[in-house]
Coordinates of C-alpha atoms in Angstrom, one line a residue:
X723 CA 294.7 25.9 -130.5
X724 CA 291.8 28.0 -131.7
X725 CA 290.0 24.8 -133.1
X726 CA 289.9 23.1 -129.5
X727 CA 288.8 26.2 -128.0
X728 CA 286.1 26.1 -130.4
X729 CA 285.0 22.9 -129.6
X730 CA 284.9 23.2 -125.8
X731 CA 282.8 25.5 -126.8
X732 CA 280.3 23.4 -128.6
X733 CA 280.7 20.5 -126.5
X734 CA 279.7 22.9 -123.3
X735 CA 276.6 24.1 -125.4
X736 CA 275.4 20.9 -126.2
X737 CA 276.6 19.4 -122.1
X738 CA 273.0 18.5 -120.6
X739 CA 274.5 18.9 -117.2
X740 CA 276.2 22.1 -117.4
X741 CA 273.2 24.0 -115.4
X742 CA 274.4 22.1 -112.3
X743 CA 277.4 24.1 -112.3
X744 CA 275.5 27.1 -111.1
X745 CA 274.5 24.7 -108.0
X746 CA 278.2 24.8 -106.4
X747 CA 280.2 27.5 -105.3
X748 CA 283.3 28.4 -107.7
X749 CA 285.6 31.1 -109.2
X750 CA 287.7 31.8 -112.2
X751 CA 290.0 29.0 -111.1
X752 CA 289.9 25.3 -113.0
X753 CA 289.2 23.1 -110.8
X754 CA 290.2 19.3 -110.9
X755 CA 290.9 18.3 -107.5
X756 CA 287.5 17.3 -107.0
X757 CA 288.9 13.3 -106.7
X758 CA 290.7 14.9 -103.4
X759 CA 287.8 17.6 -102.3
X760 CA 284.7 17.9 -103.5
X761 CA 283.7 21.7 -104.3
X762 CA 280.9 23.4 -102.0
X763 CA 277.1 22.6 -103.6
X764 CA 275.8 25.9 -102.9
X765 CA 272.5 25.2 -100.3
X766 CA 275.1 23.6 -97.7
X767 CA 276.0 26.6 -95.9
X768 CA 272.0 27.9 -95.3
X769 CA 271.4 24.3 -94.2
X770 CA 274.3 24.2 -91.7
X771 CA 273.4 27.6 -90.1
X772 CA 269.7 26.7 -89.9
X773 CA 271.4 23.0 -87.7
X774 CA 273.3 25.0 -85.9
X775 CA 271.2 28.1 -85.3
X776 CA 267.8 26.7 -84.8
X777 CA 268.4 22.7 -84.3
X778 CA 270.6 22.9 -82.1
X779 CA 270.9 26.7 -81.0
X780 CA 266.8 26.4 -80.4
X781 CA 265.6 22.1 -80.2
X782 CA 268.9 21.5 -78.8
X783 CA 268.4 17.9 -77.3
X784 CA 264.5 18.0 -78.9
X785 CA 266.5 17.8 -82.2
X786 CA 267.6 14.0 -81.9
X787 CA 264.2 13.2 -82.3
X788 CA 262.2 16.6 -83.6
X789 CA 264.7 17.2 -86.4
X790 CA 265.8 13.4 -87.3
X791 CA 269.1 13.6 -85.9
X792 CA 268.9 9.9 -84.9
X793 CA 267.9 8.3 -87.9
X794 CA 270.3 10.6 -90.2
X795 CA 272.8 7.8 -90.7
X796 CA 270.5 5.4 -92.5
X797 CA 268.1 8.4 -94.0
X798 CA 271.1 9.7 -95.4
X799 CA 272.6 6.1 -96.6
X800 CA 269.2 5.2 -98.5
X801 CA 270.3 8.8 -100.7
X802 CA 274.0 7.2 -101.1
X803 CA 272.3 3.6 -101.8
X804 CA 271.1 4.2 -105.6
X805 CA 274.5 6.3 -106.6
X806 CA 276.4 2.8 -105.8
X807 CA 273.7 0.7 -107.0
X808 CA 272.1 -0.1 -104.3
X809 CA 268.3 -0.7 -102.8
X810 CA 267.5 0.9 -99.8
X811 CA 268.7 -0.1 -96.6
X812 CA 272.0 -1.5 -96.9
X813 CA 274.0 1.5 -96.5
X814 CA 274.7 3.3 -93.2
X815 CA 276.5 6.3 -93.0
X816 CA 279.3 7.3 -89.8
X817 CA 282.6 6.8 -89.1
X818 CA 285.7 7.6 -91.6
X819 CA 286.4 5.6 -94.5
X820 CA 289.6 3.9 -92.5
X821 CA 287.1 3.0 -89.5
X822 CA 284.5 1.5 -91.8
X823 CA 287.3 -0.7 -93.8
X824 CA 288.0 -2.3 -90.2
X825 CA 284.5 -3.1 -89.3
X826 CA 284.2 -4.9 -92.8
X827 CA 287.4 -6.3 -93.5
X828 CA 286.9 -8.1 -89.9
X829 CA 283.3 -8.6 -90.4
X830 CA 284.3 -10.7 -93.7
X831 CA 286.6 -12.8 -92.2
X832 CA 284.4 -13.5 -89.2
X833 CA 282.2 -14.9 -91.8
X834 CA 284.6 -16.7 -93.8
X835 CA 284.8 -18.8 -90.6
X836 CA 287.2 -21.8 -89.3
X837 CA 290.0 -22.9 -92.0
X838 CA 289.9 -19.8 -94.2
X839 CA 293.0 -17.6 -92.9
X840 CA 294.0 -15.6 -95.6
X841 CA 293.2 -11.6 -96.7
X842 CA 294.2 -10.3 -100.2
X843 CA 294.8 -6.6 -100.3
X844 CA 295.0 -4.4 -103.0
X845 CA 299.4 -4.1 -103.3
X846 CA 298.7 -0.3 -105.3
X847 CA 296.0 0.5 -102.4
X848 CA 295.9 3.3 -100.5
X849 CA 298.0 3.5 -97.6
X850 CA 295.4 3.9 -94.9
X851 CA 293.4 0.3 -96.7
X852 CA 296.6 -1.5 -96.2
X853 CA 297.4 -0.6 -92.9
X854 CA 294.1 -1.1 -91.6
X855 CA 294.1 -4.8 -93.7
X856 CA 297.2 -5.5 -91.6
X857 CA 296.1 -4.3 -88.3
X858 CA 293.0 -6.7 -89.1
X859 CA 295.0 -9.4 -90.1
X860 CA 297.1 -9.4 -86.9
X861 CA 293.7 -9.4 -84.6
X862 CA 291.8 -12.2 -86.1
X863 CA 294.8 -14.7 -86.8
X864 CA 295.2 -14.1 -90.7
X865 CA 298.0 -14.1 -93.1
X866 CA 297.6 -10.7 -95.2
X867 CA 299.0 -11.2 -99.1
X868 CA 299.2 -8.1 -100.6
X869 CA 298.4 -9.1 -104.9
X870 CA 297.8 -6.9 -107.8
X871 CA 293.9 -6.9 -108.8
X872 CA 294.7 -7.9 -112.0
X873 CA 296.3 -11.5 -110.0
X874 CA 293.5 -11.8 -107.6
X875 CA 292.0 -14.7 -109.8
X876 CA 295.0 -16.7 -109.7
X877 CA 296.2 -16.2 -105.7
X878 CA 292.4 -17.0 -104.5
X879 CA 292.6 -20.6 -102.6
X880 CA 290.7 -22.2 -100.1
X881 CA 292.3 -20.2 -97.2
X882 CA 291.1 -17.3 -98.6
X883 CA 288.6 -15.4 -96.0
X884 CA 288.3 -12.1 -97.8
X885 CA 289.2 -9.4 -100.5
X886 CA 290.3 -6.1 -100.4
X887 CA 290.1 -4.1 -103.6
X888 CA 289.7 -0.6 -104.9
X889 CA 287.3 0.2 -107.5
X890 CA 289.5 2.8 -108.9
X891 CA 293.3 3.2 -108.1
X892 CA 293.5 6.6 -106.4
X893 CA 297.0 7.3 -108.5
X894 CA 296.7 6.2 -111.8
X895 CA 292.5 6.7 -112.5
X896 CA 292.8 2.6 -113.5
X897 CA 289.1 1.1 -112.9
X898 CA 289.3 -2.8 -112.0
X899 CA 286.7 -4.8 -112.9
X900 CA 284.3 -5.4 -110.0
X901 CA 282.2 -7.9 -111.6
X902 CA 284.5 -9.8 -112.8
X903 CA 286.7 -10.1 -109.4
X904 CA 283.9 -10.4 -107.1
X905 CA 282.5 -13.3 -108.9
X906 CA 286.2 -14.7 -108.8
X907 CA 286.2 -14.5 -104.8
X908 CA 282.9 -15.7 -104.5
X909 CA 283.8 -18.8 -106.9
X910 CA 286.6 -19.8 -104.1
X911 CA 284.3 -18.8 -101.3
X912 CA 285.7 -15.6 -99.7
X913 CA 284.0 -12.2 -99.5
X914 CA 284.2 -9.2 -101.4
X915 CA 285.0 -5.8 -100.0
X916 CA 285.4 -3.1 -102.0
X917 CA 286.8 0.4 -101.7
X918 CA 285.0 3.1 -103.4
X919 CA 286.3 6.3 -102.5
X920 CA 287.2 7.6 -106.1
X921 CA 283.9 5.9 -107.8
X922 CA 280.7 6.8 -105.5
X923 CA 279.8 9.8 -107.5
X924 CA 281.6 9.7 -110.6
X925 CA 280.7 6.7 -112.3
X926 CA 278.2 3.3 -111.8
X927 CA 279.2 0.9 -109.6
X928 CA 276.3 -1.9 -109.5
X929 CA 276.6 -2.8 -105.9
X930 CA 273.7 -5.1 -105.8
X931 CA 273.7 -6.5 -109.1
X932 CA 277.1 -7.7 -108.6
X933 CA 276.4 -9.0 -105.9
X934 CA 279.4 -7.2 -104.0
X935 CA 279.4 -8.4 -100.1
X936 CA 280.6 -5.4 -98.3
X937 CA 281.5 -1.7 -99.3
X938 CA 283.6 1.3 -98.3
X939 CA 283.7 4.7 -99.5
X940 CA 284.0 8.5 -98.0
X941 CA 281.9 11.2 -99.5
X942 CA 284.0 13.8 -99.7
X943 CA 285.3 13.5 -103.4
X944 CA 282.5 13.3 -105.7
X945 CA 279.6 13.7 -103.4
X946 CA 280.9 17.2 -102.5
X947 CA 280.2 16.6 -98.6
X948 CA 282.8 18.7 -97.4
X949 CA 286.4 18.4 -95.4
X950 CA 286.4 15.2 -93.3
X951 CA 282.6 13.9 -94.1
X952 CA 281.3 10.7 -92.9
X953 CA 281.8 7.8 -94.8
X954 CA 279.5 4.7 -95.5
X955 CA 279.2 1.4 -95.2
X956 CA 277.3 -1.1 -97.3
X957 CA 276.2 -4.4 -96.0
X958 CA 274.3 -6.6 -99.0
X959 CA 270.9 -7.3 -97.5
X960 CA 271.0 -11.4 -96.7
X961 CA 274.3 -11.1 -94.9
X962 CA 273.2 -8.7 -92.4
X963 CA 272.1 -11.0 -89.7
X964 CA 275.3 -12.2 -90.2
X965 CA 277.5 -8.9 -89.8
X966 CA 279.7 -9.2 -86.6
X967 CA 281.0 -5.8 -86.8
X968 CA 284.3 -5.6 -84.2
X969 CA 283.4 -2.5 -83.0
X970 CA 280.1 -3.0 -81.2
X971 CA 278.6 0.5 -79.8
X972 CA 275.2 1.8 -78.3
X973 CA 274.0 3.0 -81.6
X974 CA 274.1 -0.4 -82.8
X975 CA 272.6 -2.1 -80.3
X976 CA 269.0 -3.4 -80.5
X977 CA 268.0 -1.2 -77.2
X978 CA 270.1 1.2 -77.6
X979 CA 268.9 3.6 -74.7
X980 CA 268.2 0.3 -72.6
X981 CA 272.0 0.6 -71.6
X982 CA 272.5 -3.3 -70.9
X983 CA 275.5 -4.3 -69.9
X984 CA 275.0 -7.2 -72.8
X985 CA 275.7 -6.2 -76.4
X986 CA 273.0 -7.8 -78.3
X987 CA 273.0 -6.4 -82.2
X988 CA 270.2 -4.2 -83.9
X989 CA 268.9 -5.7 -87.2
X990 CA 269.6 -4.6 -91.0
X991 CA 272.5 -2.0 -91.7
X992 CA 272.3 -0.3 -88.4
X993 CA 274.6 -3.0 -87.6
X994 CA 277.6 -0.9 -88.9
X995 CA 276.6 1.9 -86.7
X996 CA 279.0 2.5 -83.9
X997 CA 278.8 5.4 -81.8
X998 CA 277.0 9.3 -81.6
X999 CA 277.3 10.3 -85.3
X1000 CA 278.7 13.5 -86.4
X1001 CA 275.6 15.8 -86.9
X1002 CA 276.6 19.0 -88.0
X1003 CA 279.2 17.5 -90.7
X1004 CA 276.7 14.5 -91.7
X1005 CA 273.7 17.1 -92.3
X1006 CA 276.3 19.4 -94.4
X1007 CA 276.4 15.9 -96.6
X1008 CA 273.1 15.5 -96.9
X1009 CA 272.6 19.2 -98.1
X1010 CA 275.5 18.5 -100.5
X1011 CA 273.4 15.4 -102.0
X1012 CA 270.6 17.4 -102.5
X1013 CA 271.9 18.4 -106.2
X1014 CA 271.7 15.0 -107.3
X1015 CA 267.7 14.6 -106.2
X1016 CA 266.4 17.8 -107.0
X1017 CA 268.0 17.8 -110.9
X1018 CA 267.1 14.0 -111.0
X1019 CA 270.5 13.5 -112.2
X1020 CA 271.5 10.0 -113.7
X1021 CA 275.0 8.2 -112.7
X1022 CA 274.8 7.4 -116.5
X1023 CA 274.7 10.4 -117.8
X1024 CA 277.7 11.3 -115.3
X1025 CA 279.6 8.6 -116.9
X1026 CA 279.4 9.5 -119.9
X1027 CA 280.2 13.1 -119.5
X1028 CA 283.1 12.1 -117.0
X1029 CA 284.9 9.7 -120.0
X1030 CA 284.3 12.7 -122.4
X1031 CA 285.9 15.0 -120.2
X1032 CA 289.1 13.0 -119.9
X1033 CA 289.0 12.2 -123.1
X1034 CA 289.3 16.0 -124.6
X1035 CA 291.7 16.6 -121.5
X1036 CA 293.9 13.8 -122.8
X1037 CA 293.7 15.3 -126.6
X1038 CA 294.4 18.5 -125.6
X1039 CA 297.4 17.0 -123.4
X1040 CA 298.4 15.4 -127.1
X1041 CA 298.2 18.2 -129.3
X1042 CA 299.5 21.1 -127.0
X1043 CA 302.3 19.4 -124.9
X1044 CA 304.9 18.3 -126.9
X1045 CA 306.1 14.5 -127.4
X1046 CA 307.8 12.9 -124.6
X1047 CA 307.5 15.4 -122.1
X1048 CA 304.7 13.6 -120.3
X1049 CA 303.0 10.2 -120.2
X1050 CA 300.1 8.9 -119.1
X1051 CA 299.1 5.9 -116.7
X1052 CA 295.6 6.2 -116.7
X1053 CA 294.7 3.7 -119.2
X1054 CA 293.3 4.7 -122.6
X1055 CA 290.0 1.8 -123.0
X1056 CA 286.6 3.5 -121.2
X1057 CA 286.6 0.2 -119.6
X1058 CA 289.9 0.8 -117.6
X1059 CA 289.3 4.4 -116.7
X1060 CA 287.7 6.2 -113.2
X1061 CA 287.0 10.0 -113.5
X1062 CA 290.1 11.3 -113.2
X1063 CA 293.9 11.8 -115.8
X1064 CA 297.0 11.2 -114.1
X1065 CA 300.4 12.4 -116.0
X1066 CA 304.1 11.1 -115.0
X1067 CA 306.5 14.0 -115.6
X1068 CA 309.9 15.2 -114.4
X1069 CA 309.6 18.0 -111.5
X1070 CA 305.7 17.4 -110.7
X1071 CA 305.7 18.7 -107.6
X1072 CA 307.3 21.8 -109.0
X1073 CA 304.9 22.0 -111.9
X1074 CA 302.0 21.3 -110.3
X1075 CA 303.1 24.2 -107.7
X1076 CA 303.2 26.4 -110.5
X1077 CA 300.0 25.3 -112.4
X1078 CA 297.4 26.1 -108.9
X1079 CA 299.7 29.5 -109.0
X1080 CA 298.4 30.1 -112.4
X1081 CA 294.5 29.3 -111.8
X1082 CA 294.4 25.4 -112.5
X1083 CA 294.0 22.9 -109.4
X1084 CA 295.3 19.2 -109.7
X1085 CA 297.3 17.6 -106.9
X1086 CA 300.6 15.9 -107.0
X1087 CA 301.5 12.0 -105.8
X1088 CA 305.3 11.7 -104.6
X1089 CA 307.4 11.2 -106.8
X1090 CA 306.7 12.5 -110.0
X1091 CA 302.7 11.9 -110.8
X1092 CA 300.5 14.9 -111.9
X1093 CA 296.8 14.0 -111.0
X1094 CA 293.7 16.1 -112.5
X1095 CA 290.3 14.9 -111.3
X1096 CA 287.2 15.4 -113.1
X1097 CA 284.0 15.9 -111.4
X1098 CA 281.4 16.4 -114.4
X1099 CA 278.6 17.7 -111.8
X1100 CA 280.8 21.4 -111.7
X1101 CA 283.4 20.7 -114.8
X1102 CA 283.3 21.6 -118.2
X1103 CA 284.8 21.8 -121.5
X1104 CA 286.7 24.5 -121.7
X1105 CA 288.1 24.3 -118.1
X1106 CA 289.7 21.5 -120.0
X1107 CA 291.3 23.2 -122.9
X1108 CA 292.9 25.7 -120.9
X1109 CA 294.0 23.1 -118.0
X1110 CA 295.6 21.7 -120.7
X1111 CA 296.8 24.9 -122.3
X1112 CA 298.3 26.0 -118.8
X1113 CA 299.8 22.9 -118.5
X1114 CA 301.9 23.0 -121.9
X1115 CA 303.0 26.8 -121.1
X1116 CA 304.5 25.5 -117.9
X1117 CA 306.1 22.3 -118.7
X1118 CA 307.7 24.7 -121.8
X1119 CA 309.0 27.1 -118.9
X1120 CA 310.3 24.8 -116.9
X1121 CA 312.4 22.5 -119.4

């Protein structure tokens, strides 16, 4: 025990991105939900009393223009665009994750056009993804095939309209390979849409140079945005003029204040806007973002500190809880791995009860998975050591 305690301690001396801890708002507790809820960056709450005091408690209307409330989806996009891998933009911000899986999941079929009536989904994806792909299916005449990402390849055909996928499986922390799939749909000419809820933040996703079509993700996991943030929407750059979004508002129109009875679309990303965007929880986002422009932090450098991290969590899972007693099914290669550990084990719900009772946060996923998220912006060594520690202690108590 002592000599992992010894070296969370040097690997925390030598972590060039444990100053940013100081940026966020935490306790004594061990925190690795953060692939659920993002912890609080520290400048939010002045910047949300200064929107609500003086933008809107002072400009009040003046503000949509004065203080940039307009433009705020795509100003605050352009910050998500290079944390996906992605030039400026091609990424609006509005709307919930579910909402913005609609627009594209339709958008992509509209494009697939005549003859292609087929969606794949993602059969491990969240629940929310797959009901939406269905509902989507229904409206626009498609047959929806729900296929393991691993047999995307193989069940791709020339009724294929579009792809549904996760970047990283939100229960088991498996990373599919997003270059290799997309260039597998676009070789039998459907579109790529891809989920990245449990990636934007934690690791590099290469939205552009992968030439990904469309892509989801909320930013209230690893972008720290807060409870119920807006999510974003990425439309690559040459298919814009083509994105038919099925949910046409005024803030996507080309006039939007010309209130025509006519929908005619506005040009670029914008496209994926729908109606009045939430300002006071979209401005708490782009305070949260702030930490990763004024440290000029590096997705890279996340990375690499996020695989490190699990990989002394799952040591320290090997050496202090004893054989058998849990397993693992987030997969051992770098390759195949998101940010965060999940552990199968008898009683999780129970255990995990008992675990936040004794200072260490992780979630459980019905019926017996243990999930521990690891955001390396606000997580270090030694809250490892002893999650892991605690963990051992309480599987022993429990049998």
């Amino acid at each position: 025990m002592s000599e992992l305690i010894d070296t969370a301690e040097a690997l925390d001396a030598a972590d060039e991105l444990a100053a940013l801890r100081e940026r966020f708002v935490l306790d004594d507790v061990v925190y690795l939900d953060g692939n659920s809820l993002g912890a609080l960056p520290a400048g939010v709450p002045a910047r949300v009393e200064d929107v609500v005091r003086r933008q809107w408690g002072e400009l009040r209307i003046r503000s949509w223009e004065e203080s940039g409330w307009w433009t705020a989806p795509e100003r605050i996009g352009d910050r998500i665009a290079p944390l996906v891998g992605a030039a400026a933009g091609q990424v609006v911000v509005g709307d919930s994750t579910s909402v913005n899986v609609f627009k594209a999941l339709v958008a992509a079929v509209r494009m697939a056009g005549e003859g292609r009536d087929e969606i794949l989904v993602d059969v491990t994806t969240f629940p929310t993804d797959g009901y939406i792909a269905e509902s989507a299916a229904r409206m626009t005449g498609c047959t929806l095939r729900p296929v393991a990402p691993a047999e995307v390849p193989s069940a791709l055909g020339e009724r294929t309209a579009a792809v549904l996928l996760n970047h990283v499986d939100y229960r088991t922390g498996r990373l599919h390979d997003l270059p290799a799939l997309t260039a597998a749909v676009h070789a039998a000419g459907a579109y790529a849409v891809w989920d990245l809820c449990h990636s934007a933040g934690a690791l590099p996703v290469g939205l552009d140079e992968h030439g990904v079509d469309l892509a989801v993700g909320c930013t209230y996991k690893y972008l720290n945005g807060g409870p119920g943030s807006p999510a974003y929407l990425y439309v690559r750059r040459d298919l814009q003029d083509r994105f038919d979004s099925p949910l046409p508002g005024w803030n996507s129109h080309a006039e939007p204040f010309g209130m025509r009875p006519a929908y005619a679309p506005a040009s670029g990303a914008l496209r994926g806007r729908v109606g009045t965007p939430d300002i006071l929880s979209m401005l708490a986002l782009e305070a949260a973002l702030d930490v990763w422009d004024e440290e000029a932090v590096s997705v890279a450098a996340v990375r690499a500190k996020s695989l490190a991290l699990t990989d002394f969590f799952l040591r320290c899972v090997g050496e202090y809880v004893p054989d058998g007693r849990v397993e693992s099914l987030t997969p051992a290669a770098h390759a195949e791995r998101g940010s965060q550990v999940a552990l199968r084990c008898d009683d999780a719900g129970d255990v995990m009860k008992r675990l936040i009772e004794r200072g260490v946060v992780g979630d459980f996923r019905a019926p017996d998975v243990l999930r521990f998220g690891f955001t390396p912006l606000y997580v270090g060594f030694a809250d490892v050591e002893r999650a892991a520690r605690v963990l051992a202690r309480t599987l022993d108590e429990t049998g």
